[in-house]
mmCIF file of C-alpha atoms in Angstrom:
data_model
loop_
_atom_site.group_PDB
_atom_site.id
_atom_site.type_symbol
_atom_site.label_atom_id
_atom_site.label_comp_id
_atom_site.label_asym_id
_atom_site.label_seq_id
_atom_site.Cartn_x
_atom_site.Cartn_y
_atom_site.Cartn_z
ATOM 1 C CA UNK A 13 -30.932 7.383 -44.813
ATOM 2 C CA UNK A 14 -33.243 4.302 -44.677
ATOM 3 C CA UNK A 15 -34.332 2.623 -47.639
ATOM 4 C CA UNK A 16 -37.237 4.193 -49.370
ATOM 5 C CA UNK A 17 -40.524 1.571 -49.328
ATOM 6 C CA UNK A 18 -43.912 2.034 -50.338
ATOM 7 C CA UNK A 19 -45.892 0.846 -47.352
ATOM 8 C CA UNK A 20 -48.420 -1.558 -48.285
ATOM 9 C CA UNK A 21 -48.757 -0.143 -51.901
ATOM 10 C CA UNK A 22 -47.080 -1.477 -54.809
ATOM 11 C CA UNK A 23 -43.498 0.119 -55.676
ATOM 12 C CA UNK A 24 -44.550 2.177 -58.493
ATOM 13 C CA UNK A 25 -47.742 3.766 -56.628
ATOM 14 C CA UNK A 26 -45.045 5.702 -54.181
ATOM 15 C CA UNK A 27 -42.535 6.367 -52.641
ATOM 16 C CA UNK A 28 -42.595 7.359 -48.681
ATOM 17 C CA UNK A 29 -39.970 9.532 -47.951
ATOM 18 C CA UNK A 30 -39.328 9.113 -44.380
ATOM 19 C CA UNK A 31 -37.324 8.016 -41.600
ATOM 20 C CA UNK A 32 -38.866 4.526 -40.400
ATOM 21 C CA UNK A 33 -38.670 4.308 -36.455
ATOM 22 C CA UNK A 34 -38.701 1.749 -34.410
ATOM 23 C CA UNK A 35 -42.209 1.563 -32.124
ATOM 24 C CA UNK A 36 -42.981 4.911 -30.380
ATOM 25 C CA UNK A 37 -44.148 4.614 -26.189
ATOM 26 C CA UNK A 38 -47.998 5.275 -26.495
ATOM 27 C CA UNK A 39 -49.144 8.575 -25.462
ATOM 28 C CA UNK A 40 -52.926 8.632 -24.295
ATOM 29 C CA UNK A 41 -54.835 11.260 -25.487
ATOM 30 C CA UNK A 42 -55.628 13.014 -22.510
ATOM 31 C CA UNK A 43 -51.730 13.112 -21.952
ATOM 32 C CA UNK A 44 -50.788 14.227 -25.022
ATOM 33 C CA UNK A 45 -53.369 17.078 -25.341
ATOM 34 C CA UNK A 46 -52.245 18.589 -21.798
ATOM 35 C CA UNK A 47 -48.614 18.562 -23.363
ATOM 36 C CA UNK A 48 -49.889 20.120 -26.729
ATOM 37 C CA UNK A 49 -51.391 23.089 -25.145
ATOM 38 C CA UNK A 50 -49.095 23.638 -21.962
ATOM 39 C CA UNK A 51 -46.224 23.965 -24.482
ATOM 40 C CA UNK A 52 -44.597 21.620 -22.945
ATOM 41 C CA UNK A 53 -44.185 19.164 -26.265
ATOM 42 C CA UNK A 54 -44.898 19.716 -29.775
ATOM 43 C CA UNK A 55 -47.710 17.250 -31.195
ATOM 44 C CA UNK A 56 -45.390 16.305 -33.774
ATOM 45 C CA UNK A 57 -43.177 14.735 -31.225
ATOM 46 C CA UNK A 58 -45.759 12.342 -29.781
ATOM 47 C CA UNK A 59 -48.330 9.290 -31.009
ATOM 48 C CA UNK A 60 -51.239 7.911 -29.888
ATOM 49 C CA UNK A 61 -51.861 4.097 -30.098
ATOM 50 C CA UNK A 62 -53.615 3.165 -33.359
ATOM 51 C CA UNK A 63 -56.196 0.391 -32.992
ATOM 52 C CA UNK A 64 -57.863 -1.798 -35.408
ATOM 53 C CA UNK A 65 -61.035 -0.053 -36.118
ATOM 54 C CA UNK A 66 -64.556 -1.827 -34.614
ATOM 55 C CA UNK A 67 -66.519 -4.068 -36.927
ATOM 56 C CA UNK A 68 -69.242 -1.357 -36.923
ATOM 57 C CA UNK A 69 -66.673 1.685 -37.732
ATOM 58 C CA UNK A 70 -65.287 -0.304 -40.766
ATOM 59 C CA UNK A 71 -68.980 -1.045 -41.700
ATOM 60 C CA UNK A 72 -69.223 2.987 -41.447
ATOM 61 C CA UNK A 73 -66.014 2.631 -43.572
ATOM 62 C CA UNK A 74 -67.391 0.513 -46.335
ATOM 63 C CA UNK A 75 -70.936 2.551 -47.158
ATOM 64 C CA UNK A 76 -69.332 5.763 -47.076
ATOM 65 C CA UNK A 77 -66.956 4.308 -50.207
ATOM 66 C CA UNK A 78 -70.930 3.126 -51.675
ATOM 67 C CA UNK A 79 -71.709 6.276 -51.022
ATOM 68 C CA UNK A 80 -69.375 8.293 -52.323
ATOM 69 C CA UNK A 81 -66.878 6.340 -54.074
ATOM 70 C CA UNK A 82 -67.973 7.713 -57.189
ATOM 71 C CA UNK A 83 -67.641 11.100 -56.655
ATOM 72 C CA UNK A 84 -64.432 10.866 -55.376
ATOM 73 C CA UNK A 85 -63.709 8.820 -58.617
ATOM 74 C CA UNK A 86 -64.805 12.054 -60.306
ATOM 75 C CA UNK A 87 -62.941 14.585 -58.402
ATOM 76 C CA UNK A 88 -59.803 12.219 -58.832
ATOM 77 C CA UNK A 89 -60.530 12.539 -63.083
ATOM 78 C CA UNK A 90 -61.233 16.050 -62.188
ATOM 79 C CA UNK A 91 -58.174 16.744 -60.356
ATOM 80 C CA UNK A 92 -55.804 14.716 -62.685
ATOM 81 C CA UNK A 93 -57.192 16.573 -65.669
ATOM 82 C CA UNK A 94 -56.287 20.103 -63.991
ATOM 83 C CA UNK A 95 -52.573 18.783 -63.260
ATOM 84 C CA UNK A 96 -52.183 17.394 -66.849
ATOM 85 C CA UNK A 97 -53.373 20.665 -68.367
ATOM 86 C CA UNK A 98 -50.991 22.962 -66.327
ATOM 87 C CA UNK A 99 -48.552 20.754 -66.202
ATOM 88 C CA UNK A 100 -45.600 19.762 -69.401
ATOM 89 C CA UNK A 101 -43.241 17.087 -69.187
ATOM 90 C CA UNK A 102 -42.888 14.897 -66.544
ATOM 91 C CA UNK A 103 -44.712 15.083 -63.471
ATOM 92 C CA UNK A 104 -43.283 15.021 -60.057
ATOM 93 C CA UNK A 105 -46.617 13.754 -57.082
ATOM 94 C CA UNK A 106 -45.370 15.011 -53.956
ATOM 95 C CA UNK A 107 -48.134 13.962 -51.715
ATOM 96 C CA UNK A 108 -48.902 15.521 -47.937
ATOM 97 C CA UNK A 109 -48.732 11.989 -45.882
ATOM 98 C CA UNK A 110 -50.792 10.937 -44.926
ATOM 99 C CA UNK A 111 -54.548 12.656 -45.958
ATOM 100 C CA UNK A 112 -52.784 13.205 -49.327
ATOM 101 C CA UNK A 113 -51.134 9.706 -49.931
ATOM 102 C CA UNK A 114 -54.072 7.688 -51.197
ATOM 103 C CA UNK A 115 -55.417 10.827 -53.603
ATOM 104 C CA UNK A 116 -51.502 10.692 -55.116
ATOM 105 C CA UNK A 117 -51.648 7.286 -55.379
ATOM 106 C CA UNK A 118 -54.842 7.534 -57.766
ATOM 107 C CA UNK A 119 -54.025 10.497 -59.260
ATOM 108 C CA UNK A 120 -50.153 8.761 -60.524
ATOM 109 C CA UNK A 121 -52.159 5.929 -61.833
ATOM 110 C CA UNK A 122 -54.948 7.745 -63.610
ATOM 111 C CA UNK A 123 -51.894 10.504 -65.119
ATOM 112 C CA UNK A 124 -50.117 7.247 -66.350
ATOM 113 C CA UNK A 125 -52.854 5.313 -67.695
ATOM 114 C CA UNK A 126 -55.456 8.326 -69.277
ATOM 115 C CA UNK A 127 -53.064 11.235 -70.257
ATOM 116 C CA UNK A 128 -49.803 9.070 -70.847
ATOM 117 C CA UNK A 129 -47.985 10.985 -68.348
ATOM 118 C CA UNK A 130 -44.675 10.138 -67.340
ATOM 119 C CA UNK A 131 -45.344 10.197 -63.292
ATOM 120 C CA UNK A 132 -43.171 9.900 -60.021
ATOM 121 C CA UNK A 133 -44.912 10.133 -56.685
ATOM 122 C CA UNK A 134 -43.678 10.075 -53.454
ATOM 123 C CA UNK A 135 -45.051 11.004 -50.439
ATOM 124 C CA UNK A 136 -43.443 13.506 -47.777
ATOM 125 C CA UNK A 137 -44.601 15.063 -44.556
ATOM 126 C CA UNK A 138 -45.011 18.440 -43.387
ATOM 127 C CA UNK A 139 -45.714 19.494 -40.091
ATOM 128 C CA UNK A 140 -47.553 22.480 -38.615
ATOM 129 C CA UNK A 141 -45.278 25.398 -37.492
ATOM 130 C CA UNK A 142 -42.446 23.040 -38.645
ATOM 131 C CA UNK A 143 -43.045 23.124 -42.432
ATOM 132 C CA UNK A 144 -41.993 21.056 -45.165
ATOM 133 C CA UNK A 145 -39.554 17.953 -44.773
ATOM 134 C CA UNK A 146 -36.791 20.106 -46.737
ATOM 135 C CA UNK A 147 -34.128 17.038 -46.860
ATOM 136 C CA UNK A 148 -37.043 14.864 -48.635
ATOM 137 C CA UNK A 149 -37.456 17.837 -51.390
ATOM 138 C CA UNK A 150 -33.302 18.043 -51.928
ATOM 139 C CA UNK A 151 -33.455 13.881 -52.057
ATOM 140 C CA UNK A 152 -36.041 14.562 -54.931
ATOM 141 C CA UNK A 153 -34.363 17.089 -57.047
ATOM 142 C CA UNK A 154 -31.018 14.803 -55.975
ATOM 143 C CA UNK A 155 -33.008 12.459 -58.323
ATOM 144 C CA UNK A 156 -33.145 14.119 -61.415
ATOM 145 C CA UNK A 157 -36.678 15.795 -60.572
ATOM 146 C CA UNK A 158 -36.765 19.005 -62.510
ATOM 147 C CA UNK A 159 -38.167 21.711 -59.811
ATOM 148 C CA UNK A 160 -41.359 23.049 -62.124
ATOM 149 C CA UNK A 161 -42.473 19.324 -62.344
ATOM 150 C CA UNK A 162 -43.566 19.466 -58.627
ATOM 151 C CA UNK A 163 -46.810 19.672 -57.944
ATOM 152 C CA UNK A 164 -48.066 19.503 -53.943
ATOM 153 C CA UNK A 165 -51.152 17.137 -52.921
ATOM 154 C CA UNK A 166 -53.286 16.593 -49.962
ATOM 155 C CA UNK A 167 -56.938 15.225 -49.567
ATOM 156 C CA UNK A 168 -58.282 18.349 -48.383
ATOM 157 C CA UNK A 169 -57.970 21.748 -46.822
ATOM 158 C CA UNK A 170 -59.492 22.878 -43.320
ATOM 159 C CA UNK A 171 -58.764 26.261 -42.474
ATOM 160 C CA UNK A 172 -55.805 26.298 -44.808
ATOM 161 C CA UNK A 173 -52.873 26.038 -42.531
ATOM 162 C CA UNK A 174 -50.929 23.343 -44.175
ATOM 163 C CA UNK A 175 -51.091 24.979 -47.222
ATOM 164 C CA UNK A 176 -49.840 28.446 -46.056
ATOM 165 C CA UNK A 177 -47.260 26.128 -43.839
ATOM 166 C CA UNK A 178 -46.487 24.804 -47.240
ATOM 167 C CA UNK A 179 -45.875 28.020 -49.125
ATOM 168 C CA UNK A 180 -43.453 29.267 -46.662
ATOM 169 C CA UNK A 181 -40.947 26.542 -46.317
ATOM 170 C CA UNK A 182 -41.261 26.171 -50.388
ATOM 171 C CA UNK A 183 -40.918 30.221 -50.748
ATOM 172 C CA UNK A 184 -37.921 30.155 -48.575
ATOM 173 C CA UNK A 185 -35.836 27.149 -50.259
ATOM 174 C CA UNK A 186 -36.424 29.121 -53.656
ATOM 175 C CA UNK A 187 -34.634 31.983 -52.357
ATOM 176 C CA UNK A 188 -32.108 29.997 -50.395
ATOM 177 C CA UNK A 189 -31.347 27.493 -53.420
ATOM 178 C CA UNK A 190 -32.391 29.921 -56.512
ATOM 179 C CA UNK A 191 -35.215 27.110 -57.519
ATOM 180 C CA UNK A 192 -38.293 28.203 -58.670
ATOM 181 C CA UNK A 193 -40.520 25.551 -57.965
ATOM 182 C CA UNK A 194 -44.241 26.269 -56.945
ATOM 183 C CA UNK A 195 -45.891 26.223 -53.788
ATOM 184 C CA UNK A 196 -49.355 25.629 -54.846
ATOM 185 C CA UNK A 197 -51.314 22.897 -53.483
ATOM 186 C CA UNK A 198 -53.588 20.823 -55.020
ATOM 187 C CA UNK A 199 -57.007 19.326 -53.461
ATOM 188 C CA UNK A 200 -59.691 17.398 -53.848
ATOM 189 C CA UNK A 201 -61.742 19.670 -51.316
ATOM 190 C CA UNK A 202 -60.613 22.915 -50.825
ATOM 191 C CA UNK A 203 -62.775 24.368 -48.157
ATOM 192 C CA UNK A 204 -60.584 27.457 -46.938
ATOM 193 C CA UNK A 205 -59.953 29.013 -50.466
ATOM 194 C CA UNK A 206 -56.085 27.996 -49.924
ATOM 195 C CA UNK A 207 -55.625 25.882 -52.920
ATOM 196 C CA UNK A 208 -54.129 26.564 -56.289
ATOM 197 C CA UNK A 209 -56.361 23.588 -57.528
ATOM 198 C CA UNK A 210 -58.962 21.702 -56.400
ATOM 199 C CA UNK A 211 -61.936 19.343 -57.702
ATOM 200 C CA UNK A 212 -64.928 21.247 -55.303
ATOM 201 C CA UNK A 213 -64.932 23.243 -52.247
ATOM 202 C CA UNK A 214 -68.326 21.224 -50.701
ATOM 203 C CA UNK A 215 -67.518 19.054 -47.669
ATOM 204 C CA UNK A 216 -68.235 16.221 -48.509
ATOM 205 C CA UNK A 217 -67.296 12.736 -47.114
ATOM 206 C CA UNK A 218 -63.958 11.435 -48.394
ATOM 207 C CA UNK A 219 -63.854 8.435 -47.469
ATOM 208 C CA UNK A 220 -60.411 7.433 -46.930
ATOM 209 C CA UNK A 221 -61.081 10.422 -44.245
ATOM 210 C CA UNK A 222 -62.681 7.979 -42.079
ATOM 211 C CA UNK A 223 -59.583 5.825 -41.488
ATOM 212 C CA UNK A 224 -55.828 6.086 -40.091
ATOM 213 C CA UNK A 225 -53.599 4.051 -41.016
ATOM 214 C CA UNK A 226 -55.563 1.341 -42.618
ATOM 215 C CA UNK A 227 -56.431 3.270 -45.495
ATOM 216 C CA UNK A 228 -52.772 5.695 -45.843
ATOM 217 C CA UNK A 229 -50.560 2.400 -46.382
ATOM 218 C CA UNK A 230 -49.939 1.404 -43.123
ATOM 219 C CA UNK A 231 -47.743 4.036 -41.808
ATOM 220 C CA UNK A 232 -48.360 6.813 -38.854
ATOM 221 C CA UNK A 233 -48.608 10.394 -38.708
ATOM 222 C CA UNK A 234 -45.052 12.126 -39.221
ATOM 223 C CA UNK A 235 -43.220 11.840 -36.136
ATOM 224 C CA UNK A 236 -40.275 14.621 -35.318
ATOM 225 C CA UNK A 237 -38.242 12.319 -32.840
ATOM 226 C CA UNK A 238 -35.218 13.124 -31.455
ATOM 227 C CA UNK A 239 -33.156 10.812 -32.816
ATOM 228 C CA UNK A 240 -33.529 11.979 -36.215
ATOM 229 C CA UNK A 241 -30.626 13.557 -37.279
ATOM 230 C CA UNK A 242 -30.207 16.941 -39.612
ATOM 231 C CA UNK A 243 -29.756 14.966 -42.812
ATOM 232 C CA UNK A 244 -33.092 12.038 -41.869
ATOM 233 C CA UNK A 245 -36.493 12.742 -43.315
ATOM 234 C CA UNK A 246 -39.078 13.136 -41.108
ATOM 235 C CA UNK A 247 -39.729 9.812 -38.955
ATOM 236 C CA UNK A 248 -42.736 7.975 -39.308
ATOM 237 C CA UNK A 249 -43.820 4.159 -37.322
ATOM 238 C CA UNK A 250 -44.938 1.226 -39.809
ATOM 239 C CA UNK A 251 -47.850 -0.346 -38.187
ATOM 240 C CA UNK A 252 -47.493 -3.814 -39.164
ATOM 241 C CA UNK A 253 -49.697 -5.170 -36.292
ATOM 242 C CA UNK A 254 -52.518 -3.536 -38.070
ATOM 243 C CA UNK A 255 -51.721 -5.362 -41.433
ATOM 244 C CA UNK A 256 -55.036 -7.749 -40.734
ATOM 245 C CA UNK A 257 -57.209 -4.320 -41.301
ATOM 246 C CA UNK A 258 -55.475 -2.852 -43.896
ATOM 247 C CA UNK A 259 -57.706 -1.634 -47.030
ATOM 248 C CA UNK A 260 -55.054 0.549 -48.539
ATOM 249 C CA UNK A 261 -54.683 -1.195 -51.473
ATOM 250 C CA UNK A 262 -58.076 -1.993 -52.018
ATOM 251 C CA UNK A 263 -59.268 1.136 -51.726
ATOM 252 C CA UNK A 264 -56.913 2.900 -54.783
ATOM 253 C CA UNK A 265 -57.446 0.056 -56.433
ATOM 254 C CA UNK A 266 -61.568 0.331 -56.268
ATOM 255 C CA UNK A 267 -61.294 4.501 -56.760
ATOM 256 C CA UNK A 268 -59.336 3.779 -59.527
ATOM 257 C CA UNK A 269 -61.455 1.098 -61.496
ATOM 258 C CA UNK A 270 -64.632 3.883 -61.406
ATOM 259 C CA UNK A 271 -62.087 6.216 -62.346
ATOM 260 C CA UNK A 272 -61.015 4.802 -65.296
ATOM 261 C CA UNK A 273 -64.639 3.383 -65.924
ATOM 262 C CA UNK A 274 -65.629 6.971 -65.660
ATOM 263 C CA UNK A 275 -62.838 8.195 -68.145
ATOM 264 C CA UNK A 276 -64.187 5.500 -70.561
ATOM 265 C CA UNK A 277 -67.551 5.336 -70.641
ATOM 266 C CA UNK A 278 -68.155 9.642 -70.377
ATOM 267 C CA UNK A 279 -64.672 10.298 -72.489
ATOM 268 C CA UNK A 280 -62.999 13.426 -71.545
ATOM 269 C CA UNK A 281 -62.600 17.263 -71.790
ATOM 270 C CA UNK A 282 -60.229 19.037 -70.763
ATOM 271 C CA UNK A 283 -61.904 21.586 -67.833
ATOM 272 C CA UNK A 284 -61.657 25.374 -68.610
ATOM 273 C CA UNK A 285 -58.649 26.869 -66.844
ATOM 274 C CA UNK A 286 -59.320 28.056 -63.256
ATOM 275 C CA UNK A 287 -57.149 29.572 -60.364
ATOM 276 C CA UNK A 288 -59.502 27.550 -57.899
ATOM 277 C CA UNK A 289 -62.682 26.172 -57.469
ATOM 278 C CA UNK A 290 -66.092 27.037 -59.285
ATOM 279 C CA UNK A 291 -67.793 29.949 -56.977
ATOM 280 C CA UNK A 292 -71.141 28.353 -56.919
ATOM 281 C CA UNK A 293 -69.496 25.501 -54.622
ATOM 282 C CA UNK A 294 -67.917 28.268 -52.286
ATOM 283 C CA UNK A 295 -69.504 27.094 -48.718
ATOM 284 C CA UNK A 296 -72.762 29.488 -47.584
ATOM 285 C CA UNK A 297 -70.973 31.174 -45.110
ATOM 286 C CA UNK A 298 -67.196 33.043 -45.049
ATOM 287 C CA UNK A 299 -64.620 31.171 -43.157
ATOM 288 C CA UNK A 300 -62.682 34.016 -41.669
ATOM 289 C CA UNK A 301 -66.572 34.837 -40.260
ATOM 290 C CA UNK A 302 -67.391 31.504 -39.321
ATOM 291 C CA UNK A 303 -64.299 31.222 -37.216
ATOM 292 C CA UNK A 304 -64.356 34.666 -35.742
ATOM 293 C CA UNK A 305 -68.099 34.002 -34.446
ATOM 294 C CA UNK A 306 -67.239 30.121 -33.147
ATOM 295 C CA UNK A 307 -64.141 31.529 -30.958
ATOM 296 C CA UNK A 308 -65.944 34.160 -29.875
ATOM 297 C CA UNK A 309 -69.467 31.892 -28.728
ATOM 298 C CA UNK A 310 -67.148 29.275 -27.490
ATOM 299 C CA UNK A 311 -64.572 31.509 -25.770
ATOM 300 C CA UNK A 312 -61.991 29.892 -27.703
ATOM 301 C CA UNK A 313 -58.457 31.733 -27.553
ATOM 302 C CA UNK A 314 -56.242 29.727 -29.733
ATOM 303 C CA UNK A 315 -57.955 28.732 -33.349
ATOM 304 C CA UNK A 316 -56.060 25.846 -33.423
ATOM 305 C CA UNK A 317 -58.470 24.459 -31.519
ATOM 306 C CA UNK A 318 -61.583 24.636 -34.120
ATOM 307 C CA UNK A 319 -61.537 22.481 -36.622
ATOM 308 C CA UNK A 320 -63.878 22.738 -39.325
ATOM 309 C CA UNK A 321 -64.687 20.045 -42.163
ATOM 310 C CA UNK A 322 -65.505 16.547 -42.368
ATOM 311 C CA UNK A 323 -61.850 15.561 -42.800
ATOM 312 C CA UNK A 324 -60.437 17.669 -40.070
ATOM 313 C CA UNK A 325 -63.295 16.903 -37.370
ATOM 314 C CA UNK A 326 -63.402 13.288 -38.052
ATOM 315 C CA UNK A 327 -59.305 13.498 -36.923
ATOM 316 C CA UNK A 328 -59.953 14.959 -33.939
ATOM 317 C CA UNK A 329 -62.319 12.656 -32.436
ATOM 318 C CA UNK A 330 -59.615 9.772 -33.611
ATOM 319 C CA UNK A 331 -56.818 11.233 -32.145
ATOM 320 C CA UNK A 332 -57.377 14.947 -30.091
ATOM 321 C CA UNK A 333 -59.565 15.323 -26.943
ATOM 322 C CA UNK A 334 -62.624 16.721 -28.092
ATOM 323 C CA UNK A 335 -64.918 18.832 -26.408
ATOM 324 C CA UNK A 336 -67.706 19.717 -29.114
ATOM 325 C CA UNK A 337 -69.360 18.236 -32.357
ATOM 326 C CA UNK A 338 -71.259 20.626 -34.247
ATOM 327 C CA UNK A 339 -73.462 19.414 -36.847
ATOM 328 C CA UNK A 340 -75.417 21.424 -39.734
ATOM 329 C CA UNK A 341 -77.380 18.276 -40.161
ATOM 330 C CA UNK A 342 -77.241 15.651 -36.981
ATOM 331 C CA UNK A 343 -79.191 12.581 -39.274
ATOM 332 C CA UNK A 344 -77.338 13.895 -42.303
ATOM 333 C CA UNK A 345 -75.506 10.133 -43.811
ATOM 334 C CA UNK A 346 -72.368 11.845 -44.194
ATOM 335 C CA UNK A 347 -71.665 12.164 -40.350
ATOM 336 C CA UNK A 348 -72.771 8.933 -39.395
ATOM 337 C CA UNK A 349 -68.909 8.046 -38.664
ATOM 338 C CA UNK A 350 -68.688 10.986 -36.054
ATOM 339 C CA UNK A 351 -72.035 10.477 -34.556
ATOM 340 C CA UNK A 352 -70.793 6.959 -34.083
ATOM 341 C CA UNK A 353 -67.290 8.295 -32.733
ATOM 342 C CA UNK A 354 -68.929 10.732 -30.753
ATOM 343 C CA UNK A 355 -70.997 7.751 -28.892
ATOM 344 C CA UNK A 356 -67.733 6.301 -28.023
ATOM 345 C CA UNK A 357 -65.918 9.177 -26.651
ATOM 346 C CA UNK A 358 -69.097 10.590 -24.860
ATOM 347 C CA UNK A 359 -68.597 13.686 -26.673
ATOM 348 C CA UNK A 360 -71.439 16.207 -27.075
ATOM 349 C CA UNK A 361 -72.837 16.984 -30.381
ATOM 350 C CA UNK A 362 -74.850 20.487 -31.216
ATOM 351 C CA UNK A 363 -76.456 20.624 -34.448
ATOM 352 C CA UNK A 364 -76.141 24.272 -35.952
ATOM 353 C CA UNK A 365 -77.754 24.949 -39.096
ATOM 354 C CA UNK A 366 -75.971 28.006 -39.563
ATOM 355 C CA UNK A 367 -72.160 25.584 -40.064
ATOM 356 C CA UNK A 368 -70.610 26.522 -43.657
ATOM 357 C CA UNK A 369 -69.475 22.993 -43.077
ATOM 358 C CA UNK A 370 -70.953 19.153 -42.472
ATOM 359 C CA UNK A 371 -68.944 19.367 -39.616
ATOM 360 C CA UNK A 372 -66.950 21.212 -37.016
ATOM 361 C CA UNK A 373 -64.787 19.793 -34.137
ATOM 362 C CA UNK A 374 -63.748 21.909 -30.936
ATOM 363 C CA UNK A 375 -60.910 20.710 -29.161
ATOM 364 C CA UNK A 376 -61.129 20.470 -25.460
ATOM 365 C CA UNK A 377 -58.867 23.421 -23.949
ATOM 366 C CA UNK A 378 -56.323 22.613 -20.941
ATOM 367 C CA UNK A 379 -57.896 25.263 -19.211
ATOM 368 C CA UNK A 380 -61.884 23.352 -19.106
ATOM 369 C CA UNK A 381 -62.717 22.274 -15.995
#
């Protein structure tokens, strides 16, 4: 295996667990997304080229942190709180790379420094319809990791297919291995109702869910390449030419300064117990619904192609072939970033009132003319 490194985060923020690979041939989007959806190649197996975002996008960037830095701050507090209280002993971060990498990052710091928590944190990948990197989570128990000190992390949930993906690989290596570690996952937004903890279930902007790379520590979406063998972790590219752009660290670092100003100007108590999120921030409208009426008005056969949330539609326009923004509120701040994106990709936006979300992104089918 290849040395573990922290990307461009100090050592004892995390640990990636993956398989570093050498520069991947650049797959345009158009390309890609005809491979996706003919079958042809699984989207795991492919990358598009990353570019250093426009002055005006990192401008985008930098007020949505203004904007919403302190909330997040909050929700971090929030979050880190929740995991403390259910949680004895040491704690074992196993963050979702890479939405979940800079929340586990802030969330290891703010255990450490505000509940005295003995904290490890590394970050793994999982992949849709390919589950959980299962050699990363043997590596971790291989280091001493008891299994009920793992708790799973990721920024947010969409329609809550990671964390379903998640509970199957982790329900199936407890039977294979007799370990009884849990499958929950923890958010900051949890917008589907999937997670076993989460600060609120309003979408609101994230905004490390602007950015790729740049803001995750400099490495790429998990990458299933051939050349891994049975015993690598998942692969992943380290995008060094984008090193000039890189806010990583300054971003956990800010987060975490109105995090701990936060913790010590307000003090703290601990929340009252909860499976999930408080009701009154359940979105306005049922998911299962929502989706239901959106394939249906769209003629949409595969849900895969609807994604719903800030988070989720904001990575589609980066990296998918979009066909449709929908917008509950087209001058609304928060979607300034995809009204922006949308400009450059000449996509069409709809505002619909009637969204349980900011924002929903449709993927452009194979089969559109």
């Amino acid at each position: 295996m290849k040395p573990l490194f922290s990307g461009s985060y100090l050592p004892d923020d995390v640990a990636f667990l993956v398989t570093l690979l050498p520069p991947q041939p650049p797959i345009e989007v158009a390309e890609k997304e005809a491979l996706i959806q003919s079958g042809a190649r699984h989207y795991s197996e492919m990358l598009s080229p990353e570019t250093v975002p426009s002055a005006a996008y990192q401008a985008i960037f930098n007020q949505a942190c203004t904007d919403n830095g302190t909330r997040m701050a909050q929700d971090c507090l929030n979050l880190a709180a929740l995991i403390a209280q259910r949680q004895a002993g040491e704690i074992t971060l196993v963050s979702l790379l890479r939405g979940g990498t800079p929340v586990g990052v802030i969330l290891t710091r703010l255990l450490r420094a505000c509940w005295g928590r003995q904290v490890r944190h590394y970050s793994v990948s999982i992949v849709r319809d390919r589950g959980l990197d299962t050699v990363a989570l043997h590596y971790i128990l291989a280091q001493g990791a008891a299994p009920e000190s793992i708790v799973f992390l990721d920024g947010w949930t969409g329609k809550g297919v990671i964390a379903r993906e998640l509970k199957t690989t982790i329900d199936t290596f407890n039977r294979k291995h007799n370990t009884a570690i849990n499958s929950g996952l923890y958010t900051l937004v949890d917008l589907a109702g999937a997670s076993a903890g989460a600060a609120s279930s309003l979408d609101y902007l994230i905004p490390c869910s602007i950015l790729n790379a740049t803001v995750s520590g400099l490495i790429s979406r998990s990458v299933l390449s051939p050349t891994l063998g049975p015993q690598d972790f998942h692969g992943c590219v380290y995008y060094t030419h984008l090193a000039p752009a890189d806010v990583s660290l300054w971003f956990v670092d800010e987060i975490t300064a109105t995090a701990l100003a936060l913790y010590k100007q307000n003090g703290w108590r601990e929340p009252a117990e909860q499976n999930n999120t408080p009701p009154e921030n359940t979105p306005t409208e049922d998911a299962a619904h929502f989706l239901h009426r959106t394939q249906t008005e769209y003629a949409i056969a595969d849900i895969n192609l609807i994604k719903p949330g800030l988070g989720e539609a904001t990575r589609v326009l980066l990296r998918r072939a979009p066909r449709l923004l929908l917008l509950r509120d087209a001058n609304a701040p928060e979607v300034a970033h995809l009204r922006h994106l949308a400009a450059e990709k000449c996509v069409p936006i709809k505002e619909d009132p009637r969204l349980p979300y900011q924002a929903v992104s449709l993927i452009r089918s194979s089969t559109d003319g």
